[in-house]
Tab-separated table of C-alpha atoms in Angstrom:
chain	number	residue	atom	x	y	z
Z	1	PHE	CA	3.199	12.288	2.718
Z	2	GLU	CA	3.851	13.047	6.528
Z	3	THR	CA	5.919	10.031	6.716
Z	4	ILE	CA	8.484	11.184	3.815
Z	5	GLY	CA	8.386	14.906	4.935
Z	6	TYR	CA	9.794	13.961	8.206
Z	7	TRP	CA	12.489	11.854	6.511
Z	8	LEU	CA	13.622	14.270	4.115
Z	9	GLN	CA	14.843	16.438	6.442
Z	10	HIS	CA	17.198	13.835	7.974
Z	11	MET	CA	18.692	12.921	4.144
Z	12	SER	CA	21.956	13.930	3.410
Z	13	TYR	CA	21.876	17.216	1.100
Z	14	GLY	CA	23.859	15.109	-1.509
Z	15	TYR	CA	20.759	12.715	-2.500
Z	16	HIS	CA	19.348	16.027	-3.576
Z	17	GLU	CA	17.958	13.889	-6.734
Z	18	VAL	CA	16.128	11.755	-4.585
Z	19	LYS	CA	14.889	14.152	-2.282
Z	20	LEU	CA	13.549	15.757	-4.966
Z	21	PHE	CA	11.846	13.109	-6.425
Z	22	LEU	CA	10.210	12.156	-2.941
Z	23	ALA	CA	8.865	15.675	-2.427
Z	24	SER	CA	7.227	14.828	-6.033
Z	25	ASN	CA	5.650	11.934	-4.109
Z	26	MET	CA	4.360	14.241	-1.609
Z	27	PHE	CA	2.393	16.074	-3.822
Z	28	ASP	CA	1.033	13.014	-5.471
Z	29	ALA	CA	0.445	11.658	-2.395
Z	30	GLY	CA	-1.387	15.019	-1.235
Z	31	ARG	CA	-3.818	15.406	-4.393
Z	32	HIS	CA	-4.799	11.587	-3.924
Z	33	HIS	CA	-5.795	12.434	-0.385
Z	34	GLU	CA	-8.000	15.642	-1.953
Z	35	ALA	CA	-9.692	13.394	-4.994
Z	36	PHE	CA	-10.435	10.634	-3.012
Z	37	ARG	CA	-12.054	12.755	-0.364
Z	38	LYS	CA	-13.909	15.024	-2.205
Z	39	ARG	CA	-15.302	11.854	-3.851
Z	40	ALA	CA	-16.438	10.369	-0.455
Z	41	LEU	CA	-18.086	13.316	0.357
Z	42	ALA	CA	-19.839	14.067	-2.788
Z	43	ASN	CA	-22.439	11.243	-1.854
Z	44	GLY	CA	-23.292	13.046	1.388
Z	45	GLY	CA	-22.684	10.413	3.566
Z	46	GLY	CA	-19.746	12.025	5.170
Z	47	LEU	CA	-16.650	10.172	5.397
Z	48	GLY	CA	-17.521	7.346	7.670
Z	49	ILE	CA	-15.548	5.152	10.026
Z	50	GLU	CA	-11.893	4.578	9.333
Z	51	SER	CA	-10.093	2.144	10.882
Z	52	LYS	CA	-7.120	2.107	13.160
Z	53	GLY	CA	-4.651	2.520	11.177
Z	54	GLU	CA	-2.052	0.281	13.127
Z	55	ILE	CA	0.248	0.173	10.169
Z	56	ASN	CA	-0.020	3.749	9.158
Z	57	ARG	CA	1.008	4.303	12.617
Z	58	MET	CA	4.124	1.793	12.326
Z	59	ILE	CA	5.315	3.666	9.337
Z	60	LEU	CA	4.870	6.771	10.820
Z	61	GLU	CA	6.638	5.609	14.083
Z	62	SER	CA	9.043	4.194	11.954
Z	63	LYS	CA	12.665	5.375	12.908
Z	64	GLY	CA	15.140	2.982	12.430
Z	65	GLY	CA	16.412	4.386	8.898
Z	66	TRP	CA	14.706	5.240	5.649
Z	67	SER	CA	15.167	1.686	4.179
Z	68	GLU	CA	13.103	0.322	6.979
Z	69	THR	CA	10.232	3.002	6.801
Z	70	SER	CA	10.338	2.063	2.707
Z	71	LEU	CA	9.876	-1.192	3.642
Z	72	LEU	CA	6.425	-0.923	5.023
Z	73	LEU	CA	5.324	2.338	3.248
Z	74	HIS	CA	6.583	1.050	-0.369
Z	75	LEU	CA	6.441	-2.647	-0.007
Z	76	LEU	CA	3.752	-3.574	1.836
Z	77	ARG	CA	1.045	-0.654	2.052
Z	78	GLY	CA	2.139	0.467	-0.787
Z	79	LEU	CA	1.303	-2.152	-3.246
Z	80	PHE	CA	-1.386	-2.589	-1.473
Z	81	ILE	CA	-2.728	0.502	-2.006
Z	82	GLN	CA	-1.692	0.541	-6.173
Z	83	THR	CA	-3.693	-2.792	-6.300
Z	84	ILE	CA	-7.032	-1.242	-5.007
Z	85	TYR	CA	-6.639	1.445	-7.638
Z	86	ARG	CA	-6.137	-1.098	-10.246
Z	87	TYR	CA	-9.404	-2.207	-9.300
Z	88	GLY	CA	-11.083	0.686	-8.503
Z	89	GLU	CA	-10.246	1.352	-11.812
Z	90	ARG	CA	-11.724	-1.634	-13.237
Z	91	PHE	CA	-14.715	-1.230	-11.470
Z	92	ALA	CA	-15.346	2.602	-11.621
Z	93	HIS	CA	-19.161	3.557	-11.212
Z	94	ASN	CA	-18.453	6.377	-13.902
Z	95	PRO	CA	-15.802	7.692	-16.136
Z	96	ALA	CA	-14.553	10.422	-13.665
Z	97	GLU	CA	-13.678	7.831	-11.114
Z	98	LYS	CA	-12.392	5.907	-13.793
Z	99	VAL	CA	-9.843	8.558	-14.922
Z	100	MET	CA	-9.002	9.406	-11.119
Z	101	PHE	CA	-8.262	5.877	-10.434
Z	102	ALA	CA	-5.916	5.382	-13.797
Z	103	ARG	CA	-4.268	8.637	-12.959
Z	104	ALA	CA	-4.113	7.808	-9.307
Z	105	LEU	CA	-2.481	4.163	-10.435
Z	106	GLN	CA	0.329	5.644	-12.351
Z	107	ASP	CA	1.510	7.866	-9.388
Z	108	LYS	CA	1.453	4.889	-6.861
Z	109	ALA	CA	2.966	2.415	-9.412
Z	110	ARG	CA	6.186	5.126	-9.930
Z	111	HIS	CA	6.543	5.355	-6.130
Z	112	THR	CA	6.764	1.640	-5.936
Z	113	ALA	CA	8.806	1.283	-8.518
Z	114	TYR	CA	11.155	3.655	-6.516
Z	115	GLY	CA	11.012	2.202	-3.500
Z	116	LEU	CA	11.849	-1.458	-4.887
Z	117	GLN	CA	14.518	-0.547	-6.555
Z	118	HIS	CA	15.995	0.998	-3.106
Z	119	LEU	CA	14.889	-1.631	-1.264
Z	120	ARG	CA	16.712	-4.480	-3.415
Z	121	TYR	CA	19.947	-1.944	-3.176
Z	122	ALA	CA	19.888	-1.652	0.367
Z	123	VAL	CA	19.696	-5.643	0.431
Z	124	THR	CA	22.591	-6.221	-1.674
Z	125	HIS	CA	24.992	-3.670	-0.619
Z	126	LYS	CA	24.072	-3.607	3.439
Z	127	GLN	CA	25.500	-6.611	5.511
Z	128	ASP	CA	22.224	-8.529	7.428
Z	129	LYS	CA	19.869	-5.909	5.885
Z	130	ALA	CA	17.796	-8.645	4.494
Z	131	LEU	CA	17.529	-10.048	7.894
Z	132	VAL	CA	16.315	-6.883	9.440
Z	133	PHE	CA	13.735	-6.604	6.659
Z	134	GLN	CA	12.477	-10.323	7.662
Z	135	GLN	CA	12.101	-9.276	11.010
Z	136	LEU	CA	10.448	-6.167	10.083
Z	137	LEU	CA	8.166	-7.795	7.745
Z	138	ASN	CA	7.748	-10.508	10.407
Z	139	ILE	CA	5.884	-7.892	12.260
Z	140	GLY	CA	4.277	-5.244	10.028
Z	141	GLU	CA	2.779	-8.398	8.001
Z	142	ARG	CA	0.738	-9.688	11.218
Z	143	VAL	CA	-0.324	-6.339	11.973
Z	144	PHE	CA	-1.249	-5.424	8.436
Z	145	ALA	CA	-3.372	-9.232	8.189
Z	146	ARG	CA	-5.047	-8.274	11.908
Z	147	GLU	CA	-5.757	-4.838	10.278
Z	148	LEU	CA	-7.575	-6.725	7.054
Z	149	GLN	CA	-10.026	-8.464	9.798
Z	150	GLU	CA	-11.768	-4.958	10.456
Z	151	PRO	CA	-14.913	-4.651	8.654
Z	152	VAL	CA	-14.342	-1.150	7.311
Z	153	VAL	CA	-10.999	-2.143	5.779
Z	154	LEU	CA	-12.743	-4.678	2.983
Z	155	GLU	CA	-16.108	-4.786	3.153
Z	156	PRO	CA	-16.734	-1.357	1.353
Z	157	LEU	CA	-14.486	-2.340	-0.913
Z	158	ALA	CA	-17.117	-5.278	-1.328
Z	159	VAL	CA	-20.175	-2.678	-1.624
Z	160	ILE	CA	-18.175	-0.803	-4.806
Z	161	PHE	CA	-17.229	-3.847	-6.775
Z	162	GLY	CA	-20.934	-5.325	-6.583
Z	163	GLY	CA	-22.560	-2.034	-7.590
Z	164	GLY	CA	-24.169	-1.226	-4.154
Z	165	ILE	CA	-25.495	-2.901	-1.064
Z	166	GLU	CA	-27.448	-5.142	-3.180
Z	167	GLY	CA	-24.596	-6.493	-4.934
Z	168	ALA	CA	-21.739	-6.606	-1.608
Z	169	LYS	CA	-21.553	-10.608	-2.055
Z	170	ALA	CA	-20.894	-10.812	-5.006
Z	171	GLY	CA	-18.331	-7.960	-4.827
Z	172	MET	CA	-16.488	-9.512	-2.025
Z	173	ARG	CA	-15.402	-12.637	-4.292
Z	174	GLU	CA	-13.774	-9.359	-6.194
Z	175	VAL	CA	-12.206	-8.706	-2.876
Z	176	HIS	CA	-11.134	-11.762	-2.502
Z	177	HIS	CA	-9.291	-12.102	-5.805
Z	178	MET	CA	-7.908	-8.734	-5.664
Z	179	MET	CA	-6.111	-9.628	-2.439
Z	180	GLY	CA	-4.991	-12.564	-4.285
Z	181	ASP	CA	-3.474	-10.614	-6.387
Z	182	PHE	CA	-1.771	-8.550	-3.912
Z	183	VAL	CA	-0.557	-11.485	-2.471
Z	184	ARG	CA	1.254	-12.623	-5.365
Z	185	SER	CA	2.289	-9.470	-6.277
Z	186	TYR	CA	3.602	-8.873	-2.876
Z	187	LEU	CA	5.679	-12.139	-2.735
Z	188	ALA	CA	7.059	-12.126	-5.821
Z	189	SER	CA	8.574	-8.480	-5.381
Z	190	THR	CA	9.847	-9.570	-1.615
Z	191	ASP	CA	11.704	-12.284	-3.681
Z	192	TRP	CA	13.052	-9.568	-6.516
Z	193	ILE	CA	14.709	-7.367	-3.593
Z	194	GLY	CA	16.041	-10.459	-2.087
Z	195	VAL	CA	13.978	-11.108	1.209
Z	196	HIS	CA	12.287	-14.491	0.694
Z	197	ARG	CA	9.551	-14.726	3.100
Z	198	GLY	CA	8.971	-18.357	2.728
Z	199	ARG	CA	7.397	-19.994	5.775
Z	200	ALA	CA	7.289	-17.081	7.701
Z	201	PHE	CA	4.450	-15.715	6.035
Z	202	PRO	CA	1.361	-15.260	7.813
Z	203	LYS	CA	-1.567	-17.580	7.332
Z	204	GLY	CA	-3.938	-14.567	7.776
Z	205	LEU	CA	-2.690	-13.546	3.997
Z	206	SER	CA	-1.197	-16.733	2.227
Z	207	ARG	CA	-4.968	-18.087	2.795
Z	208	TYR	CA	-5.554	-14.758	0.150
Z	209	LEU	CA	-3.125	-17.432	-2.281
Z	210	GLU	CA	-6.057	-19.500	-2.968
Z	211	ALA	CA	-8.622	-16.518	-4.662
Protein backbone atom coordinates (compact mmCIF):
# COMPACT_ATOMS: atom_id res chain seq x y z
CA PHE A 1 0.00 0.00 0.00
CA GLU A 2 2.99 2.33 0.43
CA THR A 3 3.80 1.97 -3.26
CA ILE A 4 0.30 2.82 -4.44
CA GLY A 5 0.10 5.69 -1.97
CA TYR A 6 3.23 7.22 -3.48
CA TRP A 7 1.95 7.04 -7.05
CA LEU A 8 -1.59 8.26 -6.39
CA GLN A 9 -0.36 11.78 -5.71
CA HIS A 10 1.47 11.83 -9.04
CA MET A 11 -1.53 10.72 -11.13
CA SER A 12 -3.62 13.32 -12.90
CA TYR A 13 -6.97 14.14 -11.28
CA GLY A 14 -8.56 13.22 -14.62
CA TYR A 15 -7.99 9.55 -13.81
CA HIS A 16 -10.25 9.75 -10.77
CA GLU A 17 -11.87 6.34 -11.37
CA VAL A 18 -8.49 4.63 -11.54
CA LYS A 19 -7.29 6.51 -8.47
CA LEU A 20 -10.39 5.51 -6.50
CA PHE A 21 -9.91 1.87 -7.51
CA LEU A 22 -6.25 1.95 -6.48
CA ALA A 23 -7.25 3.54 -3.18
CA SER A 24 -9.46 0.50 -2.55
CA ASN A 25 -6.42 -1.66 -3.31
CA MET A 26 -4.52 0.15 -0.57
CA PHE A 27 -7.33 -0.58 1.86
CA ASP A 28 -7.33 -4.26 0.85
CA ALA A 29 -3.55 -4.48 1.30
CA GLY A 30 -3.82 -2.98 4.76
CA ARG A 31 -6.47 -5.51 5.74
CA HIS A 32 -4.36 -8.39 4.44
CA HIS A 33 -1.32 -7.15 6.36
CA GLU A 34 -3.24 -6.83 9.61
CA ALA A 35 -5.14 -10.13 9.27
CA PHE A 36 -2.10 -12.28 8.52
CA ARG A 37 0.03 -10.46 11.09
CA LYS A 38 -2.50 -11.25 13.79
CA ARG A 39 -2.74 -14.85 12.59
CA ALA A 40 1.04 -15.21 12.88
CA LEU A 41 1.10 -13.66 16.36
CA ALA A 42 -1.69 -15.99 17.49
CA ASN A 43 0.86 -18.82 17.45
CA GLY A 44 2.63 -17.16 20.36
CA GLY A 45 6.07 -17.24 18.77
CA GLY A 46 6.26 -13.75 17.32
CA LEU A 47 6.74 -12.85 13.68
CA GLY A 48 10.13 -14.51 13.31
CA ILE A 49 12.69 -13.67 10.62
CA GLU A 50 11.80 -12.00 7.34
CA SER A 51 13.62 -11.93 4.02
CA LYS A 52 15.71 -9.01 2.80
CA GLY A 53 12.81 -8.00 0.59
CA GLU A 54 14.93 -7.01 -2.40
CA ILE A 55 12.05 -7.18 -4.86
CA ASN A 56 9.93 -5.10 -2.49
CA ARG A 57 12.68 -2.48 -2.41
CA MET A 58 12.78 -2.46 -6.20
CA ILE A 59 9.04 -1.78 -6.24
CA LEU A 60 9.19 0.91 -3.57
CA GLU A 61 12.10 2.69 -5.24
CA SER A 62 10.75 2.41 -8.79
CA LYS A 63 10.53 5.92 -10.25
CA GLY A 64 10.40 5.12 -13.96
CA GLY A 65 6.63 5.45 -14.12
CA TRP A 66 3.45 3.84 -12.84
CA SER A 67 3.44 1.22 -15.60
CA GLU A 68 6.97 0.11 -14.73
CA THR A 69 6.01 -0.08 -11.06
CA SER A 70 2.84 -2.01 -11.88
CA LEU A 71 4.93 -4.51 -13.85
CA LEU A 72 6.73 -5.60 -10.69
CA LEU A 73 3.89 -4.94 -8.25
CA HIS A 74 1.04 -6.68 -10.06
CA LEU A 75 2.69 -9.06 -12.51
CA LEU A 76 5.77 -10.44 -10.77
CA ARG A 77 5.03 -10.12 -7.07
CA GLY A 78 1.24 -9.92 -7.37
CA LEU A 79 0.85 -13.25 -9.16
CA PHE A 80 3.25 -14.86 -6.68
CA ILE A 81 1.20 -13.67 -3.69
CA GLN A 82 -2.00 -14.71 -5.44
CA THR A 83 -0.63 -18.23 -5.89
CA ILE A 84 0.39 -18.38 -2.21
CA TYR A 85 -3.14 -17.37 -1.20
CA ARG A 86 -4.61 -20.10 -3.41
CA TYR A 87 -2.42 -22.77 -1.83
CA GLY A 88 -2.98 -21.27 1.61
CA GLU A 89 -6.70 -21.83 1.20
CA ARG A 90 -6.09 -25.40 0.02
CA PHE A 91 -3.86 -26.29 2.99
CA ALA A 92 -5.63 -24.20 5.64
CA HIS A 93 -5.47 -25.77 9.11
CA ASN A 94 -8.89 -24.57 10.23
CA PRO A 95 -12.06 -22.90 8.87
CA ALA A 96 -10.92 -19.41 9.92
CA GLU A 97 -7.70 -19.68 7.89
CA LYS A 98 -9.64 -20.99 4.92
CA VAL A 99 -11.94 -17.96 4.98
CA MET A 100 -8.99 -15.57 5.37
CA PHE A 101 -7.14 -16.96 2.38
CA ALA A 102 -10.28 -17.26 0.24
CA ARG A 103 -11.27 -13.63 0.76
CA ALA A 104 -7.72 -12.35 0.37
CA LEU A 105 -7.51 -14.34 -2.87
CA GLN A 106 -10.59 -12.58 -4.22
CA ASP A 107 -9.01 -9.20 -3.47
CA LYS A 108 -5.67 -10.13 -4.98
CA ALA A 109 -7.29 -11.50 -8.14
CA ARG A 110 -9.02 -8.15 -8.58
CA HIS A 111 -5.72 -6.29 -8.12
CA THR A 112 -3.80 -8.42 -10.61
CA ALA A 113 -6.63 -8.25 -13.16
CA TYR A 114 -6.34 -4.46 -13.16
CA GLY A 115 -2.56 -4.64 -13.39
CA LEU A 116 -2.54 -6.99 -16.37
CA GLN A 117 -5.12 -4.93 -18.24
CA HIS A 118 -3.09 -1.77 -17.59
CA LEU A 119 0.15 -3.39 -18.74
CA ARG A 120 -1.42 -4.78 -21.90
CA TYR A 121 -2.81 -1.35 -22.74
CA ALA A 122 0.60 0.23 -22.16
CA VAL A 123 2.35 -2.26 -24.46
CA THR A 124 -0.30 -1.80 -27.15
CA HIS A 125 -0.41 2.00 -27.12
CA LYS A 126 3.11 3.10 -26.20
CA GLN A 127 6.04 2.63 -28.55
CA ASP A 128 8.95 0.58 -27.20
CA LYS A 129 7.11 -0.11 -23.92
CA ALA A 130 7.44 -3.87 -24.50
CA LEU A 131 11.23 -3.46 -24.79
CA VAL A 132 11.34 -1.41 -21.58
CA PHE A 133 9.32 -4.08 -19.79
CA GLN A 134 11.63 -6.81 -21.12
CA GLN A 135 14.68 -5.07 -19.71
CA LEU A 136 13.02 -4.43 -16.37
CA LEU A 137 11.91 -8.04 -16.05
CA ASN A 138 15.43 -9.21 -16.90
CA ILE A 139 16.49 -7.54 -13.66
CA GLY A 140 13.39 -8.16 -11.55
CA GLU A 141 13.12 -11.87 -12.28
CA ARG A 142 16.73 -12.50 -11.30
CA VAL A 143 16.38 -10.53 -8.09
CA PHE A 144 13.20 -12.47 -7.33
CA ALA A 145 14.85 -15.83 -8.10
CA ARG A 146 17.75 -14.96 -5.80
CA GLU A 147 15.35 -13.98 -3.04
CA LEU A 148 13.61 -17.36 -3.30
CA GLN A 149 16.87 -19.02 -2.27
CA GLU A 150 16.59 -17.51 1.21
CA PRO A 151 15.35 -20.18 3.67
CA VAL A 152 12.78 -17.81 5.20
CA VAL A 153 10.82 -17.53 1.93
CA LEU A 154 9.77 -21.05 0.89
CA GLU A 155 10.71 -23.27 3.84
CA PRO A 156 7.99 -21.87 6.16
CA LEU A 157 5.44 -22.66 3.45
CA ALA A 158 6.68 -26.26 3.40
CA VAL A 159 5.97 -26.51 7.13
CA ILE A 160 2.48 -25.06 6.64
CA PHE A 161 1.63 -27.24 3.65
CA GLY A 162 3.02 -30.31 5.42
CA GLY A 163 0.96 -29.75 8.56
CA GLY A 164 4.00 -29.17 10.79
CA ILE A 165 7.76 -29.63 10.95
CA GLU A 166 7.41 -33.41 10.72
CA GLY A 167 5.63 -33.08 7.38
CA ALA A 168 7.97 -30.44 5.94
CA LYS A 169 9.46 -32.83 3.39
CA ALA A 170 6.06 -33.61 1.91
CA GLY A 171 5.18 -29.94 2.23
CA MET A 172 8.20 -28.95 0.15
CA ARG A 173 6.89 -31.08 -2.70
CA GLU A 174 3.70 -29.03 -2.57
CA VAL A 175 5.80 -25.86 -2.53
CA HIS A 176 7.45 -26.97 -5.77
CA HIS A 177 4.01 -27.63 -7.26
CA MET A 178 2.97 -24.16 -6.14
CA MET A 179 6.02 -22.60 -7.76
CA GLY A 180 5.30 -24.51 -10.96
CA ASP A 181 1.77 -23.14 -10.99
CA PHE A 182 3.09 -19.64 -10.38
CA VAL A 183 5.69 -19.77 -13.15
CA ARG A 184 3.18 -21.12 -15.68
CA SER A 185 0.66 -18.45 -14.72
CA TYR A 186 3.34 -15.77 -14.86
CA LEU A 187 4.60 -16.75 -18.32
CA ALA A 188 1.04 -16.99 -19.65
CA SER A 189 0.42 -13.49 -18.31
CA THR A 190 3.59 -12.03 -19.84
CA ASP A 191 2.55 -13.49 -23.19
CA TRP A 192 -0.94 -12.03 -22.79
CA ILE A 193 0.31 -8.49 -22.19
CA GLY A 194 2.68 -8.81 -25.17
CA VAL A 195 6.01 -9.31 -23.39
CA HIS A 196 7.34 -12.73 -24.38
CA ARG A 197 10.16 -13.89 -22.11
CA GLY A 198 11.58 -16.83 -24.06
CA ARG A 199 15.29 -17.45 -23.48
CA ALA A 200 15.58 -14.39 -21.26
CA PHE A 201 13.65 -16.16 -18.50
CA PRO A 202 16.16 -17.11 -15.75
CA LYS A 203 16.91 -20.74 -14.90
CA GLY A 204 16.29 -19.98 -11.25
CA LEU A 205 12.59 -19.76 -12.10
CA SER A 206 12.28 -21.92 -15.23
CA ARG A 207 13.40 -24.98 -13.27
CA TYR A 208 10.03 -24.98 -11.52
CA LEU A 209 8.30 -25.73 -14.82
CA GLU A 210 9.24 -29.36 -14.23
CA ALA A 211 7.21 -29.46 -10.99
